[in-house]
Coordinates of C-alpha atoms and ligand atoms in Angstrom, one line a residue:
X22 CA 0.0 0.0 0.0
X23 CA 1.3 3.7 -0.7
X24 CA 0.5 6.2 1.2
X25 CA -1.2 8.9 -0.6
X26 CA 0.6 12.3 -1.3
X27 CA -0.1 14.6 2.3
X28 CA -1.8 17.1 0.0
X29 CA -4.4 14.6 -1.0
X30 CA -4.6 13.9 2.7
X31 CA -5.2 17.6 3.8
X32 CA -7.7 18.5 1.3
X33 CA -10.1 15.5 1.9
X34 CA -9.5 16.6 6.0
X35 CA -10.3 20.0 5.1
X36 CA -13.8 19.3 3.2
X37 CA -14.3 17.1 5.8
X38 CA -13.9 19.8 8.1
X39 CA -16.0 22.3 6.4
X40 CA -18.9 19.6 5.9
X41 CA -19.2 19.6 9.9
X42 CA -18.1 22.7 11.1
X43 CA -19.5 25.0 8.4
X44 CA -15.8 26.6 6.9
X45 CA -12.0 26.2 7.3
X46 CA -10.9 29.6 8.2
X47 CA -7.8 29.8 10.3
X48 CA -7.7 25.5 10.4
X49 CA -4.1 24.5 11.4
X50 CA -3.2 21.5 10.0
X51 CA -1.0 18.6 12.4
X52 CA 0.0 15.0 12.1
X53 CA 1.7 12.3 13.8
X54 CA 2.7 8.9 12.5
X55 CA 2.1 5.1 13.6
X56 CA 4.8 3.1 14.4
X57 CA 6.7 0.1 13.7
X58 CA 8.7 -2.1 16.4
X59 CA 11.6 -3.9 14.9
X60 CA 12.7 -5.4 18.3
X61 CA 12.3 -4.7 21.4
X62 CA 8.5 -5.8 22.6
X63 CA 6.6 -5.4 25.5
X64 CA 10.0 -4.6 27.6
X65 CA 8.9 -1.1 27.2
X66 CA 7.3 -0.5 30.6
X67 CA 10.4 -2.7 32.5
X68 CA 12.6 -0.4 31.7
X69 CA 14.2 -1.9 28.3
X70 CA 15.5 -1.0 25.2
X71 CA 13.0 -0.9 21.7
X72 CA 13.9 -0.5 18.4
X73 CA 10.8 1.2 16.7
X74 CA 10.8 3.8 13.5
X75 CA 7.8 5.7 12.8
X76 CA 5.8 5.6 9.4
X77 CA 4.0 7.4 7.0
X78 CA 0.8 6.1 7.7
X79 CA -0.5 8.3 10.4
X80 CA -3.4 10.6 11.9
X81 CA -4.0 14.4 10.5
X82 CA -6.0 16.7 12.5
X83 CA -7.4 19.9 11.4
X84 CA -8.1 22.4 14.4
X85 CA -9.1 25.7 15.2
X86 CA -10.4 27.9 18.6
X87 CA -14.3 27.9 18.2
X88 CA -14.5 31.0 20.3
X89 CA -16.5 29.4 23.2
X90 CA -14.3 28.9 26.8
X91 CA -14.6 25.3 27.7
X92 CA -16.4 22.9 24.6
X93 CA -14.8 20.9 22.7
X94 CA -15.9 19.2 19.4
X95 CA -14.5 16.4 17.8
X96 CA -15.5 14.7 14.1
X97 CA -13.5 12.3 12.0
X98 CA -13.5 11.2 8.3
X99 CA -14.9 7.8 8.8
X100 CA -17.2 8.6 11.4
X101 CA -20.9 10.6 11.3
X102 CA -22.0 13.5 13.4
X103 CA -19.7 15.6 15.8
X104 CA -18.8 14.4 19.6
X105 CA -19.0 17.2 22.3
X106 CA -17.5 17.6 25.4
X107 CA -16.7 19.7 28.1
X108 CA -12.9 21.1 29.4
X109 CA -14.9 21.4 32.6
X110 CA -16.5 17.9 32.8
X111 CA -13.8 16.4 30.9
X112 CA -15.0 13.2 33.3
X113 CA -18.1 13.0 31.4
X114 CA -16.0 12.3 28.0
X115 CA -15.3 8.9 28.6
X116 CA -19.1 7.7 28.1
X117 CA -18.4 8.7 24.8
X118 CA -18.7 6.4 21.6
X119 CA -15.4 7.9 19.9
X120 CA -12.9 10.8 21.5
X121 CA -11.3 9.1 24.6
X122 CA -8.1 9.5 23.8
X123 CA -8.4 13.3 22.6
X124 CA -10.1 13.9 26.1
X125 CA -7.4 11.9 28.2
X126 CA -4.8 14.4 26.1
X127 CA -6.7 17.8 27.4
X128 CA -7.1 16.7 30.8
X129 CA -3.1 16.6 30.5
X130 CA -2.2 19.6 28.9
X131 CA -4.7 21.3 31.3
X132 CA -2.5 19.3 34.1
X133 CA 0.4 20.8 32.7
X134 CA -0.8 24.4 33.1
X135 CA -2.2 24.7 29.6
X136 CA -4.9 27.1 29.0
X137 CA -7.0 25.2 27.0
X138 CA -10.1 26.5 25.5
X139 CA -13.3 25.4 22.9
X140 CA -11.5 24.0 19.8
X141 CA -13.1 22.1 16.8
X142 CA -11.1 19.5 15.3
X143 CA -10.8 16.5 12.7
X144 CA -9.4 13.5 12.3
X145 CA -8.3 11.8 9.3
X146 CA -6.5 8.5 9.9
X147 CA -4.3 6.1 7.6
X148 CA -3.3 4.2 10.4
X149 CA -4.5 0.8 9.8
X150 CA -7.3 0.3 13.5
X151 CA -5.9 -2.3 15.7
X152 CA -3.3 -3.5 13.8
X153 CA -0.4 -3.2 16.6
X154 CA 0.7 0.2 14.7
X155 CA -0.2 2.8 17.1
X156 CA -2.8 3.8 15.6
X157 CA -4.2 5.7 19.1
X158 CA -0.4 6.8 20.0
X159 CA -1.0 8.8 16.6
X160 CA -4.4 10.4 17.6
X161 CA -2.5 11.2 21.0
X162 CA 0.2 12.8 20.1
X163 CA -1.1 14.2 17.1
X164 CA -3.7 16.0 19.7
X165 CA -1.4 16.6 22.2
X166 CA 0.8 18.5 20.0
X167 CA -2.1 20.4 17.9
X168 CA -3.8 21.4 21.3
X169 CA -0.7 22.5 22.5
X170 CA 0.2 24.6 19.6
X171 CA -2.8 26.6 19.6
X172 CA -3.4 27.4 23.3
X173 CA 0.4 28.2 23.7
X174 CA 1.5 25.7 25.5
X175 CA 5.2 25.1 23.3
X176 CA 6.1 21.7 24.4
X177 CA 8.6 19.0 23.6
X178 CA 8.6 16.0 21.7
X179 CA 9.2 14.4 24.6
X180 CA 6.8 15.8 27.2
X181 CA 4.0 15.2 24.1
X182 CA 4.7 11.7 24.4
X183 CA 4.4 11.2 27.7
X184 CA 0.9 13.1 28.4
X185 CA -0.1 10.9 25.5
X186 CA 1.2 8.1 27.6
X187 CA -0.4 9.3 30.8
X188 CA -3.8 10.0 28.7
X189 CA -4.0 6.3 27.8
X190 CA -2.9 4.9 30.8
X191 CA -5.0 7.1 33.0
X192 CA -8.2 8.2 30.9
X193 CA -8.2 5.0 28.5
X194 CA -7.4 2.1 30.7
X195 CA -4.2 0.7 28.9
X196 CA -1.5 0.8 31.0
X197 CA 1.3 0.8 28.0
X198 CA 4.4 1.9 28.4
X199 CA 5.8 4.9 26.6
X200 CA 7.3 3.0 23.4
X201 CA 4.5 4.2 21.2
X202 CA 3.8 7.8 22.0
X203 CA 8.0 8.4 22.3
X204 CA 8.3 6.6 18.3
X205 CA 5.3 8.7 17.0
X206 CA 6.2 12.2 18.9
X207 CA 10.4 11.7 18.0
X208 CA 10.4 9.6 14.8
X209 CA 12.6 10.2 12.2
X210 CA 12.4 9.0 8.4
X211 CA 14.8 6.7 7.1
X212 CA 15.9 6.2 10.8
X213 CA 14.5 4.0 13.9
X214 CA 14.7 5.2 17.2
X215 CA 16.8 2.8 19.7
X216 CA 15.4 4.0 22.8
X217 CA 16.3 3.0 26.5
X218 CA 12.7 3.4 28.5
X219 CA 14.1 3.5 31.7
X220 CA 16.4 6.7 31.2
X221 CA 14.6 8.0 27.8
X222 CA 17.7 8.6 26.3
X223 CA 17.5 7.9 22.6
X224 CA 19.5 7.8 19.7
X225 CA 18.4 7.4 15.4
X226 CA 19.9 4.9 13.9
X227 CA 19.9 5.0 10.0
X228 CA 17.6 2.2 8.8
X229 CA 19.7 1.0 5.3
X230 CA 18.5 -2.1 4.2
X231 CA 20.2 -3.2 1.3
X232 CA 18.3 -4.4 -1.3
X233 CA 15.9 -5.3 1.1
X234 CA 12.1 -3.8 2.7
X235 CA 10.0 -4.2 5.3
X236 CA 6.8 -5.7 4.4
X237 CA 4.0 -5.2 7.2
X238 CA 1.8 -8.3 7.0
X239 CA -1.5 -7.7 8.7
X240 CA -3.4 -10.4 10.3
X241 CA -6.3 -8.4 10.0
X242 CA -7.4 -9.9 13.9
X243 CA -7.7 -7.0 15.5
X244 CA -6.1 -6.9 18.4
X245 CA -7.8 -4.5 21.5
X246 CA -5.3 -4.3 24.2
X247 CA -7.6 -2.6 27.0
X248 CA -9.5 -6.1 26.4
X249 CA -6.4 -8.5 25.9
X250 CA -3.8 -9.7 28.1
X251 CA -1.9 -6.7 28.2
X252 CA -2.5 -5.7 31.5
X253 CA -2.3 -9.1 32.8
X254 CA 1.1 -9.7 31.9
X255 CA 1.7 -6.0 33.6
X256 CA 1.0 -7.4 36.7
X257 CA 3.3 -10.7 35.8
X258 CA 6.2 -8.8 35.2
X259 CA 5.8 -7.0 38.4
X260 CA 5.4 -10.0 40.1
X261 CA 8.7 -11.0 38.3
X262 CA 10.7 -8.3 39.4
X263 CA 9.9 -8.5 43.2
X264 CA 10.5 -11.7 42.8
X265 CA 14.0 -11.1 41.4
X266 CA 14.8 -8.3 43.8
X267 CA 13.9 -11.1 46.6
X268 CA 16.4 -13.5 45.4
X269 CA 18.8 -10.9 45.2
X270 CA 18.5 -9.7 48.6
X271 CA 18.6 -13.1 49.8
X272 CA 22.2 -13.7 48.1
X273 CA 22.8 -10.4 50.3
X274 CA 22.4 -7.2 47.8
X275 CA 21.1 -4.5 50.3
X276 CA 20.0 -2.7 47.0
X277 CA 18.9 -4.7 44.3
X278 CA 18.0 -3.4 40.7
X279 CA 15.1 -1.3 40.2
X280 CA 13.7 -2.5 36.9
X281 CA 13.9 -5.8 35.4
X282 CA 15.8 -4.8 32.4
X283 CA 18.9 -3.8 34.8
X284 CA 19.5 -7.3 35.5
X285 CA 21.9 -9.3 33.3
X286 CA 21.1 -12.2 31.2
X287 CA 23.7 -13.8 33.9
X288 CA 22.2 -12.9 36.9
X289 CA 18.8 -13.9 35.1
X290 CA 20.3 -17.4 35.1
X291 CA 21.9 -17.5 38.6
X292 CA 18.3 -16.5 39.8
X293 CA 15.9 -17.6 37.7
X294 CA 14.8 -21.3 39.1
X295 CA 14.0 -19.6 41.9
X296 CA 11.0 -18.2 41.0
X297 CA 8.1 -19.8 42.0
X298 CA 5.4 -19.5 39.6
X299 CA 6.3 -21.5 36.3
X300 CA 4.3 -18.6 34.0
X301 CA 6.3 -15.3 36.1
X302 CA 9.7 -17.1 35.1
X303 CA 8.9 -17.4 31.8
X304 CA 7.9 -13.5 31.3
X305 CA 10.8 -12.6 33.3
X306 CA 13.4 -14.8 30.6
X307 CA 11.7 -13.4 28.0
X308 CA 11.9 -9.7 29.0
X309 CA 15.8 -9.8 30.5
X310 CA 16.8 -11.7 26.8
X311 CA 14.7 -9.2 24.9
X312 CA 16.7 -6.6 26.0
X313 CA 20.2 -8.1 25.4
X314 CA 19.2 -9.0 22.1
X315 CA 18.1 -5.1 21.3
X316 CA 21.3 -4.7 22.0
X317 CA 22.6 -7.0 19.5
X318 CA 20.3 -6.2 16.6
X319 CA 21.5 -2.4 16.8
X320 CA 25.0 -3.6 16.8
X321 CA 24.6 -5.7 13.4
X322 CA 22.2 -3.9 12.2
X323 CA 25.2 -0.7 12.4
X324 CA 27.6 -3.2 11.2
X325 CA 25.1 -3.7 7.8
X326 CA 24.6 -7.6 9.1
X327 CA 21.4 -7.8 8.1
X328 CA 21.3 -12.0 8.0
X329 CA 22.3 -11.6 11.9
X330 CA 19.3 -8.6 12.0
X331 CA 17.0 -11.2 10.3
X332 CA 18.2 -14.0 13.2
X333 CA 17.7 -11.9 16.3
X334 CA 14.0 -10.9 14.7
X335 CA 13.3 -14.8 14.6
X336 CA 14.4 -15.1 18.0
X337 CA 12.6 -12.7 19.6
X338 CA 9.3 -13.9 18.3
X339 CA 9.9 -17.2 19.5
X340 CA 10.6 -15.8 23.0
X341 CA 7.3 -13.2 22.7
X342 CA 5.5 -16.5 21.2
X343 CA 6.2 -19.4 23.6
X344 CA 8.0 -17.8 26.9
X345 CA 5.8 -14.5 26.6
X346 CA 2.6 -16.1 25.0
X347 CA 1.6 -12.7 23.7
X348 CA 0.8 -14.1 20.1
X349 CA -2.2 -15.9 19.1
X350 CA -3.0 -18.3 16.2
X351 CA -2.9 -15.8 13.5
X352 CA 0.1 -14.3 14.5
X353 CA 1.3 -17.8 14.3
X354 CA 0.1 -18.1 10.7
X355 CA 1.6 -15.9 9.4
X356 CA 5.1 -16.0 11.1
X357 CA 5.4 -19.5 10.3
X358 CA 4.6 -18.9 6.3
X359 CA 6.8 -16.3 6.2
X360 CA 9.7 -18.0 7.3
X361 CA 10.1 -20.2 5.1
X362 CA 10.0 -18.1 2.5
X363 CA 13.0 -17.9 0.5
X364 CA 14.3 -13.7 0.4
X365 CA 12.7 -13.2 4.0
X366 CA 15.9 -12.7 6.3
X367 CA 13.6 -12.4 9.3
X368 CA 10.1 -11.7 10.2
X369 CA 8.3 -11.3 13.9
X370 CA 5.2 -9.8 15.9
X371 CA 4.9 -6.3 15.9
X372 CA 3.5 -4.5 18.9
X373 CA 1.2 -5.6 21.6
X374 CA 0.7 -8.7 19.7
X375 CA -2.9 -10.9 20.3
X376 CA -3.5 -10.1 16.6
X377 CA -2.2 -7.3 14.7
X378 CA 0.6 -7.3 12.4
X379 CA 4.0 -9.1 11.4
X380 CA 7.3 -7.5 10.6
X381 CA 9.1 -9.2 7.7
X382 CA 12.5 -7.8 6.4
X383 CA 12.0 -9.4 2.2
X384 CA 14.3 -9.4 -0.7
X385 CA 12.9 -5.6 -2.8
X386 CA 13.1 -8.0 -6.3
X387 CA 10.7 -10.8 -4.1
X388 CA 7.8 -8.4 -2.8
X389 CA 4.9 -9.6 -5.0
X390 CA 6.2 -13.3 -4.7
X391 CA 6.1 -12.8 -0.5
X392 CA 2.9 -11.5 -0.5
X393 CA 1.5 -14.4 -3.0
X394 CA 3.3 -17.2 -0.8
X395 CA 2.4 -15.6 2.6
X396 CA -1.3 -15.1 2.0
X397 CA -2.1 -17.9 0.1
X398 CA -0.7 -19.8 2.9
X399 CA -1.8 -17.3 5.9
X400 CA -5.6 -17.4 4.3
X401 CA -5.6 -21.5 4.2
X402 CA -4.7 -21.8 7.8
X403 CA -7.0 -19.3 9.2
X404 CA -9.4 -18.0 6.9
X405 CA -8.7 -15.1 7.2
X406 CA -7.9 -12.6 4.1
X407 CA -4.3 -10.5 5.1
X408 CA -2.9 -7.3 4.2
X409 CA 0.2 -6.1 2.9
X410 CA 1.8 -3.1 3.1
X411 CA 5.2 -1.8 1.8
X412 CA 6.5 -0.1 5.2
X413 CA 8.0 3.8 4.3
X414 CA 9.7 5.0 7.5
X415 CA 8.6 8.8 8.1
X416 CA 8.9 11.5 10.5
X417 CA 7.4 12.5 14.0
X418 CA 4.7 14.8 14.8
X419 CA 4.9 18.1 13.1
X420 CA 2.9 20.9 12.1
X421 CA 1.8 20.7 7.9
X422 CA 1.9 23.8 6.0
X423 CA 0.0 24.4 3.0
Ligands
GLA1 C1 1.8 -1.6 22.9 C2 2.0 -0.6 24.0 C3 3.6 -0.3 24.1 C4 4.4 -1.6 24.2 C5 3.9 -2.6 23.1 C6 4.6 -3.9 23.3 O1 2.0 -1.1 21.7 O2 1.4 0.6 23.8 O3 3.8 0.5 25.2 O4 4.3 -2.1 25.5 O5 2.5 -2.8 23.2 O6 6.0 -3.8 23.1

């Protein structure tokens, strides 16, 4: 799939505007991107290291003041009628069918000392809905930054991602960690992001392929984290660390590591039959290798070893698969066709997993061959019919000038 020229994009948001809110004088115009993780999942929120790069596909909003102190309405391409709600009863928002996530963001601006007002604003999304892209990390962070911008509120890349992290956590329900809102605020094009998410130090590293792509391949089981696992394996991996800070202490460390990235793949094995429940000690190996093999896949993927790259992917979804368990029969699918395609150097989840999307690195000459193969294999296991899409990295939120 290519992703249609941005002035395409801001002319169908703009009529789209003027259908619901009557003209587009003095509209603004502001995106952010989706996101995809190379390596690096659901080690976000213990403190690890993720590999993500943002992409083209991503969420424009149109905005402007509307003159009134305190309402706020919302409309979107693909939806009918206008939500309202609000600054003062923000509370009230979260009955509402659509506009969660833009509520969540005010409520955190305002937290920050913004002095936000009534604004009318509209969505347009290419950011494929519950596909493990990021698709509400765009709509945060595209808010967060638009509603910033207007009411003078000048904030970082950074401190946008993490009110759209405490938006979702706190307003939404999900309690992610800051991988998504931190690749969609920060992204570069042509670069990923290797970014430590216990320190949020980060640093772009150019994403040169070769003669290769990366082909997105979407299960097209949508994956819907509030309702999934995610927040159950939260809990494990909290479980996990205070069960490794216990057996640390016991082999007297007065002060043992604070997340459970910090603690080495050796120390994982010197402690790790100690833990007492079966299902903690497999999150807990799967998060402390995780990180060390970040680690690796930035080094070869530096040193141009993309066949190394390609390994480390395979590995990690076999740990996310069996030790983590956050994949699910489709997943499955369509990792297992594309492995054994010949010109894929590596393919694994993407994201929260549960359903959602695959990340395949293919031979450029062998795209239309991959998809063929893939499908036809992908739809005869599961029924279901997949998508493809070519992946273009882009960059970070921004405001679009026309
Ligand atoms: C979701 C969350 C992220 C991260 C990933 C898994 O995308 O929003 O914070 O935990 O899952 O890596």
């Amino acid at each position: 799939m290519k992703e249609q020229p941005v002035e395409n994009k801001i002319l169908t948001l703009k009529k789209a505007f003027e259908a619901r809110f009557g003209s587009s004088e003095g509209l603004r115009f502001f995106a952010a991107p989706g996101r995809v993780n190379l390596i690096g999942e659901h080690i976000d929120y213990c403190g690890g290291l993720v590999f993500p790069a943002a992409l083209t596909l991503d969420t424009l909003v149109a905005i402007r003041k509307n003159g009134t102190p305190s309402t706020v309405r919302l409309a979107a391409t693909t939806i009918d009628g206008i939500r309202t709600f609000d600054i003062n009863n923000i509370e009230d928002a979260r009955s509402l069918d659509w506009g969660n996530y833009q509520a969540g963001v005010v409520r955190e601006l305002i937290r920050l000392g913004i002095d936000v007002g009534g604004f009318d604003a509209c969505y347009l999304t290419t950011v494929p809905f519950g596909a493990g892209l990021s698709s509400s990390a765009s709509i945060e962070v595209s808010t967060g930054l638009a509603v910033s911008e207007l009411f003078g509120g000048k904030l970082n890349g950074v401190e946008i991602a993490l009110a759209g992290q405490r938006a979702e956590n706190t307003f939404c329900g999900v309690n992610c960690g800051i991988m998504d809102q931190f690749a969609s605020a920060m992204g570069k094009k042509d670069h990923a992001i290797v970014l430590d998410c216990n320190t949020l130090d980060y640093k772009y590293v150019p994403l040169e392929l070769g003669n290769h792509v990366i082909i997105l391949a979407n299960t097209c089981k949508k994956h819907a984290l509030g309702a999934s696992k995610y927040n159950e394996r939260r809990r494990e991996v909290a479980e996990g660390l205070e069960e490794m800070q216990r057996i640390e202490k016991s082999r007297g460390v007065s002060e043992p590591h604070k997340t459970l990235c910090e603690y080495s793949v050796e120390e994982l094995r010197d402690y790790m039959c100690e833990i007492s429940d079966p299902t903690v000690m497999m999150r807990v190996i799967h998060v402390v290798t995780e990180n060390a093999r970040v680690k690796e896949a930035v080094k070869v993927l530096e040193a141009g070893k993309l066949d190394e790259f390609g390994e480390l992917l395979r590995k990690a979804n076999n740990s996310i698969r069996y030790l983590y368990e956050a994949t699910g029969f489709e997943l499955d699918a369509m990792f297992d066709a594309a492995v054994t395609f010949d010109g894929c150097v590596g393919a694994r989840m993407t994201g929260g997993g549960f359903g959602g999307c695959t990340v395949n690195i293919v031979a450029a000459d062998r795209v239309e061959d991959f998809k063929e193969y893939v499908g036809t294999r992908y739809t005869a296991a599961t029924g279901n019919v997949p998508e493809f899409y070519v992946c273009e990295t882009g960059d970070g939120a921004r405001e679009l000038f026309i």
